Coordinates of C-alpha atoms in Angstrom, one line a residue:
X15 CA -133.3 116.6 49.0
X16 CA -134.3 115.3 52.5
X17 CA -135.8 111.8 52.6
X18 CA -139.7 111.8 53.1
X19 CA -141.6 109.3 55.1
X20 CA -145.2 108.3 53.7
X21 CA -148.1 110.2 55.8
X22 CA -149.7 107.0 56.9
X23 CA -146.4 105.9 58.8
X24 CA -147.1 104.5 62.0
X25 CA -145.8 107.0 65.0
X26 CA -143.6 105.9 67.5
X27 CA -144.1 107.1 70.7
X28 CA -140.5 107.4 73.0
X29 CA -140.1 108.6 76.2
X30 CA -137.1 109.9 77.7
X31 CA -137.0 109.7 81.7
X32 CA -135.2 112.2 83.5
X33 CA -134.8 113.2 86.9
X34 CA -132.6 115.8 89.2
X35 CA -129.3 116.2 88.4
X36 CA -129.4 114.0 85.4
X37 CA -126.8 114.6 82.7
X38 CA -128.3 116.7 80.5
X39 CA -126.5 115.4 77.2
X40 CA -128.3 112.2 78.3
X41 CA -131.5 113.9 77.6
X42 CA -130.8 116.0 75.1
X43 CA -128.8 114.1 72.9
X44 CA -130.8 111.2 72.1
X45 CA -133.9 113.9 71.6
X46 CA -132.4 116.2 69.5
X47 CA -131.9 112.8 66.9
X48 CA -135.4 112.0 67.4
X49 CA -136.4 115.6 66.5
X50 CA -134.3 115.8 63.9
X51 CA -135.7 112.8 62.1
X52 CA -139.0 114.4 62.3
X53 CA -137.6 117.5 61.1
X54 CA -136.1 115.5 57.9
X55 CA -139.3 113.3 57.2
X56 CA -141.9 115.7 58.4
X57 CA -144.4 115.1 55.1
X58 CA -148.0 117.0 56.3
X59 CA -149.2 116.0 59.5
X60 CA -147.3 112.8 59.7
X61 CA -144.2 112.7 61.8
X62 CA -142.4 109.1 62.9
X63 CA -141.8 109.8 66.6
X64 CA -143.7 111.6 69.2
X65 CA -141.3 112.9 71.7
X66 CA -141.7 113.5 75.4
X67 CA -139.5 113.7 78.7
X68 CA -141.0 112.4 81.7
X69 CA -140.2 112.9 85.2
X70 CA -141.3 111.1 88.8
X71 CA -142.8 115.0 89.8
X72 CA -144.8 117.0 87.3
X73 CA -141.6 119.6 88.5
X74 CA -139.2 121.3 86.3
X75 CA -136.2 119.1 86.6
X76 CA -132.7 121.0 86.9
X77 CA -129.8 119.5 84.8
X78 CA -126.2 121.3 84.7
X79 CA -128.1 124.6 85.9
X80 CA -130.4 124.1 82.6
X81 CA -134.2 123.7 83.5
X82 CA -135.8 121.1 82.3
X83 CA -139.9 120.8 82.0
X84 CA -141.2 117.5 82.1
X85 CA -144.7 115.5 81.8
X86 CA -145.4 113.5 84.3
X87 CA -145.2 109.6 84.5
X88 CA -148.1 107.7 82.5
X89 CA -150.1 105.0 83.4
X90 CA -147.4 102.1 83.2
X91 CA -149.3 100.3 80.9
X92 CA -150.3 103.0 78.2
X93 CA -148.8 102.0 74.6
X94 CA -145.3 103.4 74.5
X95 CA -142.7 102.0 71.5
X96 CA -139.2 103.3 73.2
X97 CA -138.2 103.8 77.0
X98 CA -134.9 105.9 77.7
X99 CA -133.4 106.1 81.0
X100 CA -131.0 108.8 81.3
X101 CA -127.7 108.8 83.3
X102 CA -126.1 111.0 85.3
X103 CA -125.2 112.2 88.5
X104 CA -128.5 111.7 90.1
X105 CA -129.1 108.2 89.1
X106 CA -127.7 106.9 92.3
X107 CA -130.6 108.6 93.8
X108 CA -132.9 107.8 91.3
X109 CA -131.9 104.0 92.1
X110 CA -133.2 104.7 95.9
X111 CA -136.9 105.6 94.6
X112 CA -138.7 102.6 94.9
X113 CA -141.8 103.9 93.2
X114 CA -139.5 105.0 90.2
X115 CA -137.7 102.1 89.9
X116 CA -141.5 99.8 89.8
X117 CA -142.2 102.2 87.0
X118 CA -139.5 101.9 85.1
X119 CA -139.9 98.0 85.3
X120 CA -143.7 98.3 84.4
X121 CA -143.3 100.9 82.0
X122 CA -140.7 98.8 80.1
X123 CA -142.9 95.8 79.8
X124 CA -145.4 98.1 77.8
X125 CA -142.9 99.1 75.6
X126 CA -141.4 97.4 72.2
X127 CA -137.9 98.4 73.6
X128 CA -136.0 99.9 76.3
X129 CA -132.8 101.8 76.5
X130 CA -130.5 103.5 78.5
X131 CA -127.6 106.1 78.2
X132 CA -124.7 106.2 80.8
X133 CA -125.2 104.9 84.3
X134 CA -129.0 104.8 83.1
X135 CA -127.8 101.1 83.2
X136 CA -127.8 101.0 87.1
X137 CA -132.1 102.5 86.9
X138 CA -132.9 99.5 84.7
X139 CA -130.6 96.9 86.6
X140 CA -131.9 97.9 89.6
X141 CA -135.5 97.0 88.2
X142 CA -133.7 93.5 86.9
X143 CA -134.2 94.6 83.5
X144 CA -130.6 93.5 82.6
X145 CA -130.4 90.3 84.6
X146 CA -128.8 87.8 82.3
X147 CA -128.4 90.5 79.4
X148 CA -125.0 91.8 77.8
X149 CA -125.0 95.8 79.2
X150 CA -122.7 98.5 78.7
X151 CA -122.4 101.7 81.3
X152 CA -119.6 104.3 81.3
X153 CA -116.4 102.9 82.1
X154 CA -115.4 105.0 84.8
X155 CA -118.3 102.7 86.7
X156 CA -118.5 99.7 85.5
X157 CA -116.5 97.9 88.5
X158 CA -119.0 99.7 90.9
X159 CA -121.9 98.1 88.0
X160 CA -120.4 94.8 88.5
X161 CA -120.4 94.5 91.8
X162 CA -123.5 95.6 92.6
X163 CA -125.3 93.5 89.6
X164 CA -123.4 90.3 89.1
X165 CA -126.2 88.8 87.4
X166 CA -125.7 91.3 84.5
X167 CA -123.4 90.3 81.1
X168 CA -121.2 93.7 81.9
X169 CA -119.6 94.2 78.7
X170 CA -117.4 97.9 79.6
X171 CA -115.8 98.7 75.9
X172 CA -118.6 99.0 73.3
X173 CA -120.3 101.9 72.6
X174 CA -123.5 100.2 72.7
X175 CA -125.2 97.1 72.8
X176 CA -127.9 95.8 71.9
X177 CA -129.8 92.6 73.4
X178 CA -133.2 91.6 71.9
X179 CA -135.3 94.9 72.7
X180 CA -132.8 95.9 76.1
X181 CA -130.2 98.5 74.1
X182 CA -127.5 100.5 76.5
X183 CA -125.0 102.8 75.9
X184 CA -121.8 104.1 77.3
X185 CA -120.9 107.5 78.2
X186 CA -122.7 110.6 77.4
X187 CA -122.4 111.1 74.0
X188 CA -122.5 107.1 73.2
X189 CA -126.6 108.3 73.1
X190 CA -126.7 109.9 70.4
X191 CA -124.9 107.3 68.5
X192 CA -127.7 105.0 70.2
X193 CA -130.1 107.2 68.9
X194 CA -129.1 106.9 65.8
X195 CA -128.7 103.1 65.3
X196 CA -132.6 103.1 66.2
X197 CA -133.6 105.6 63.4
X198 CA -131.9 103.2 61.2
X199 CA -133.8 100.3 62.7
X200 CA -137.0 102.1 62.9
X201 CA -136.8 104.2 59.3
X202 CA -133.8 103.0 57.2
X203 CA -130.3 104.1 56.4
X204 CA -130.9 106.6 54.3
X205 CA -133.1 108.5 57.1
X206 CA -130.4 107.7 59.8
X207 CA -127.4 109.2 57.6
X208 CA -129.4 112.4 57.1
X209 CA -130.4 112.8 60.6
X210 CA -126.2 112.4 61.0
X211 CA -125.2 115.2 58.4
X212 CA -127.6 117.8 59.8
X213 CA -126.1 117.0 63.4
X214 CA -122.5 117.0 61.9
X215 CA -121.9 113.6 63.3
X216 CA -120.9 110.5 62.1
X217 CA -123.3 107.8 61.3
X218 CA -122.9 106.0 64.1
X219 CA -120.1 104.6 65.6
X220 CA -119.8 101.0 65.7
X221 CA -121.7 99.4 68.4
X222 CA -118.9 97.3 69.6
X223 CA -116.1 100.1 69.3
X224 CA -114.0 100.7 72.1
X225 CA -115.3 103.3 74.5
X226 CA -112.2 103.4 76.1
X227 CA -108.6 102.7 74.1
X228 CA -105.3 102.8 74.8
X229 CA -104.8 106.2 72.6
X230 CA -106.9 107.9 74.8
X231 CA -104.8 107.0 77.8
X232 CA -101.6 108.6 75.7
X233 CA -103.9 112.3 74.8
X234 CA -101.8 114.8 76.7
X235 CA -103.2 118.4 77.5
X236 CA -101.6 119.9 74.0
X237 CA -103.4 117.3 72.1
X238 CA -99.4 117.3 70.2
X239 CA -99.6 113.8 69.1
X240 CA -103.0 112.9 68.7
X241 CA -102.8 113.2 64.6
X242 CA -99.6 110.7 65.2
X243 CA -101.8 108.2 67.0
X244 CA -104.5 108.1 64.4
X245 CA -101.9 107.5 61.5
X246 CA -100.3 104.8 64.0
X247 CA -104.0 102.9 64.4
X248 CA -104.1 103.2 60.6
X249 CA -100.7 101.9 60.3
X250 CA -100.2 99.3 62.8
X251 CA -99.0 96.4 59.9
X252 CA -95.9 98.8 59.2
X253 CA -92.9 99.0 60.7
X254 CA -93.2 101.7 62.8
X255 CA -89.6 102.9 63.9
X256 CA -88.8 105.6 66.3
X257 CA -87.3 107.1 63.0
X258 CA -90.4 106.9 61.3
X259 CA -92.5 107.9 64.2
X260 CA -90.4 111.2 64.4
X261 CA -90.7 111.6 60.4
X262 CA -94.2 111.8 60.6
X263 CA -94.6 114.0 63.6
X264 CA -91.9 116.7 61.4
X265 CA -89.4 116.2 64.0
X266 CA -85.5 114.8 65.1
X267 CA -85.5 111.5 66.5
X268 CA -84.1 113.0 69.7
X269 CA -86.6 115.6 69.9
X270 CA -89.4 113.7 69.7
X271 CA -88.4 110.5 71.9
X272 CA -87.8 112.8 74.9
X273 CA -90.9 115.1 73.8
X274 CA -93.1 112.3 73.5
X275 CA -92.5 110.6 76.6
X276 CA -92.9 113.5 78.6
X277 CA -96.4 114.7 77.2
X278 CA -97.6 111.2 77.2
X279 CA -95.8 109.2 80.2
X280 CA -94.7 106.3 77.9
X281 CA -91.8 105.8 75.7
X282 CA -92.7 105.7 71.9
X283 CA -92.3 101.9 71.8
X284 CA -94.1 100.9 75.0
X285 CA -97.1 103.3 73.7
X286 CA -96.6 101.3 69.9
X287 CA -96.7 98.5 71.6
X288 CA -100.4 99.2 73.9
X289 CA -101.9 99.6 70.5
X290 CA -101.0 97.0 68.9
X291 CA -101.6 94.7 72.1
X292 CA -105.3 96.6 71.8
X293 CA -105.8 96.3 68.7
X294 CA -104.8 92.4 68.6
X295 CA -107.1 92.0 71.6
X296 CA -110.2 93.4 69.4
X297 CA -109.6 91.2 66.7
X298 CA -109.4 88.0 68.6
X299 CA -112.6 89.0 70.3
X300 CA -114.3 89.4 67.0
X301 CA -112.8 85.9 65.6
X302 CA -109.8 86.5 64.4
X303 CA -107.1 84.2 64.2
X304 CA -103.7 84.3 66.0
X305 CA -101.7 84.3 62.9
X306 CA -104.2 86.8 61.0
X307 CA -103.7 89.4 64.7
X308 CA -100.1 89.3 64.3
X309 CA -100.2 90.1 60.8
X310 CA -102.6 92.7 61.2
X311 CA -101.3 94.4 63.8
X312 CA -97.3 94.5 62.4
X313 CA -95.7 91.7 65.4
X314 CA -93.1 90.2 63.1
X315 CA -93.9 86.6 64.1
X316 CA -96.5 85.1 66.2
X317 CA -93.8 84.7 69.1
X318 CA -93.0 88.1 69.4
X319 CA -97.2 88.7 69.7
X320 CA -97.4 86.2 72.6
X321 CA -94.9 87.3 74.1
X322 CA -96.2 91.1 74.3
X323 CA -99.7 90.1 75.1
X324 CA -98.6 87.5 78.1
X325 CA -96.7 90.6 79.9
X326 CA -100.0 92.7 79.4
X327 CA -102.8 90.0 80.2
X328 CA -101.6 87.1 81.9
X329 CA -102.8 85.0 79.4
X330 CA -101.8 83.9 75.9
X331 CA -103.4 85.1 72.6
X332 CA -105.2 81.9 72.1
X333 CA -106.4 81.6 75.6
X334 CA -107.6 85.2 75.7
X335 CA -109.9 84.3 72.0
X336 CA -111.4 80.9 73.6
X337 CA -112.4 82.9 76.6
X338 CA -113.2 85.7 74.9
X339 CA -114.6 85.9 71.5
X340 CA -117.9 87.3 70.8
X341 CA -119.2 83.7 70.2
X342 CA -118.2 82.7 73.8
X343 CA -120.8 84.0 76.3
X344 CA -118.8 85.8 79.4
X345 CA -119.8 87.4 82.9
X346 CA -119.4 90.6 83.8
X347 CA -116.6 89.8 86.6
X348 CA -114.3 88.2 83.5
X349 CA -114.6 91.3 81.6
X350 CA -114.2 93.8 83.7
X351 CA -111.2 92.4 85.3
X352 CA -109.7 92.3 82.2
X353 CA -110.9 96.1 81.3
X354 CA -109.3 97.0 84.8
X355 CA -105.9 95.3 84.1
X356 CA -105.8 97.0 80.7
X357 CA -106.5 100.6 82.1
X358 CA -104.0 100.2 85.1
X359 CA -100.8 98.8 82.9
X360 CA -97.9 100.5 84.2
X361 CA -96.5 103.4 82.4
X362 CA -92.5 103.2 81.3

């Protein structure tokens, strides 16, 4: 049995801008969770959101050769509960419009909140909507965002943040996870993990889970080991032996050392060791304790820890947590120097 809302709930109204050569999952995805939730709570005439896609033209807009109709832009100052600002190729573009750019800085002071998915981020820092506000943006781009809007708290790893009624999200699918979070807000959890089971999706990821981690960087083509690095993240306070390693991936030690370093471009222990340095580096920016990250994260002593994470960062575990835990506020230069240097270590 689907969750019903009561008939006299208030509509929301959310408008999702678009423009050429947006990406199209931008669009779509965050929709398709709105719709959903109507679909789920639908009880008579009463429905929580009223959706529509806007656009600068009252012109079909083309998206990944998909065609797109679109209503053109209100009045700025009509009642509107939820912006979103799509991403995509075309924002760069979009960033150029001075007209657009006015609206979407007008438009977002008539509305309860504003969001963006992807390099949405650059339309509504380009209004100054971000201007001393934590932001996310894909991180292909966030050294491009950075430079071009130091006054913004660049943050390049969650999937999305939130700050007061400003919300952005990472890349392209980070929307619908986005999406989600506000049906929760707006209608409760129950409603949210409905909308997620019909979708087949999960709830929503985490806000402040890494967009970018160091098991993607070891995914090779043949996807061979990807099972092994999930067990590994689950795993990280074991000992994890090449012996063990090679157990679990059902082959000979041999085998898989020189298996594994050719599909992934790192040597079982330098690739242990990324994860553990990552997964060290989330917990001290959530609070954790030097001791408690070592623990955690299977470093025998707190040496060995310091050690590792020096030759990665440049800086020592404790340093890194007093610059960088979520209770320290941090600019977007800091952060994404950091994300850079953790993207570019060398490969062994």
């Amino acid at each position: 049995m689907f969750p019903r809302i009561m008939p006299n709930s208030t509509q929301r109204r959310i408008e999702i801008l678009a423009f050429p050569n947006a990406q199209l999952l931008d669009v779509t995805g965050p929709l398709q969770v709105f719709a959903t939730a109507n679909d789920l709570t639908h009880s008579g005439t009463s429905q929580p959101y009223r959706l529509t896609v806007v656009a600068e033209d009252d012109e079909p807009v083309t998206s990944s050769g998909l065609v797109l109709k679109t209503h053109p832009l209100p009045p700025h100052d009509e009642p509107l509960h939820t912006l979103i600002v799509a991403g995509g190729r075309g924002v760069n573009a979009a960033c150029e419009r001075n007209d657009l750019v006015e609206w979407v800085r007008l438009r977002s002071a008539a509305a309860e909140r504003t969001a963006s998915v992807c390099s949405g981020a650059f339309l509504l820092a380009s209004a100054g909507l971000l201007d001393g506000r934590r932001a996310v943006t894909h991180w292909k781009r966030c050294a491009e965002f950075a430079a071009r809007f130091p006054k913004v708290k660049l943050d390049p790893d969650p999937i999305f943040v939130r700050d007061g009624t400003l919300w952005t999200s990472a890349g392209v699918t980070a929307g619908i996870d986005l999406a989600l979070a506000m049906v929760e807000a707006d209608l409760g959890r129950t409603v949210a993990l409905a909308v997620a089971r019909h979708l087949v999706v999960f709830l929503k990821r985490p806000g402040g889970q890494a967009q970018f981690s160091a098991a993607l960087t070891l995914q090779d083509g043949e996807g061979r080991f990807d099972r092994l690095h999930g067990w590994i993240m689950e795993n990280l306070h074991r000992e994890l032996s090449l012996a063990v390693l090679a157990d679990q991936a059902n082959m000979s030690p041999r085998n898989f050392s020189r298996r594994y370093r050719q599909l992934t471009g790192r040597t079982p222990a330098r690739a242990i060791e990324a994860i553990r340095i990552e997964a060290v580096r989330r917990l001290l920016e959530e609070g954790s304790s030097v001791a408690q990250a070592a623990r955690r994260c299977g470093f025998g002593s707190e040496e060995t820890m310091r050690r590792a994470f020096l030759k990665s960062f440049g800086a020592s575990p404790q340093a890194y947590r007093e610059r960088f835990s979520k209770q320290t506020v941090y600019g977007s230069d800091d952060i994404n120097a950091f994300a850079t240097s953790v993207r570019e270590q060398p490969m062994s």
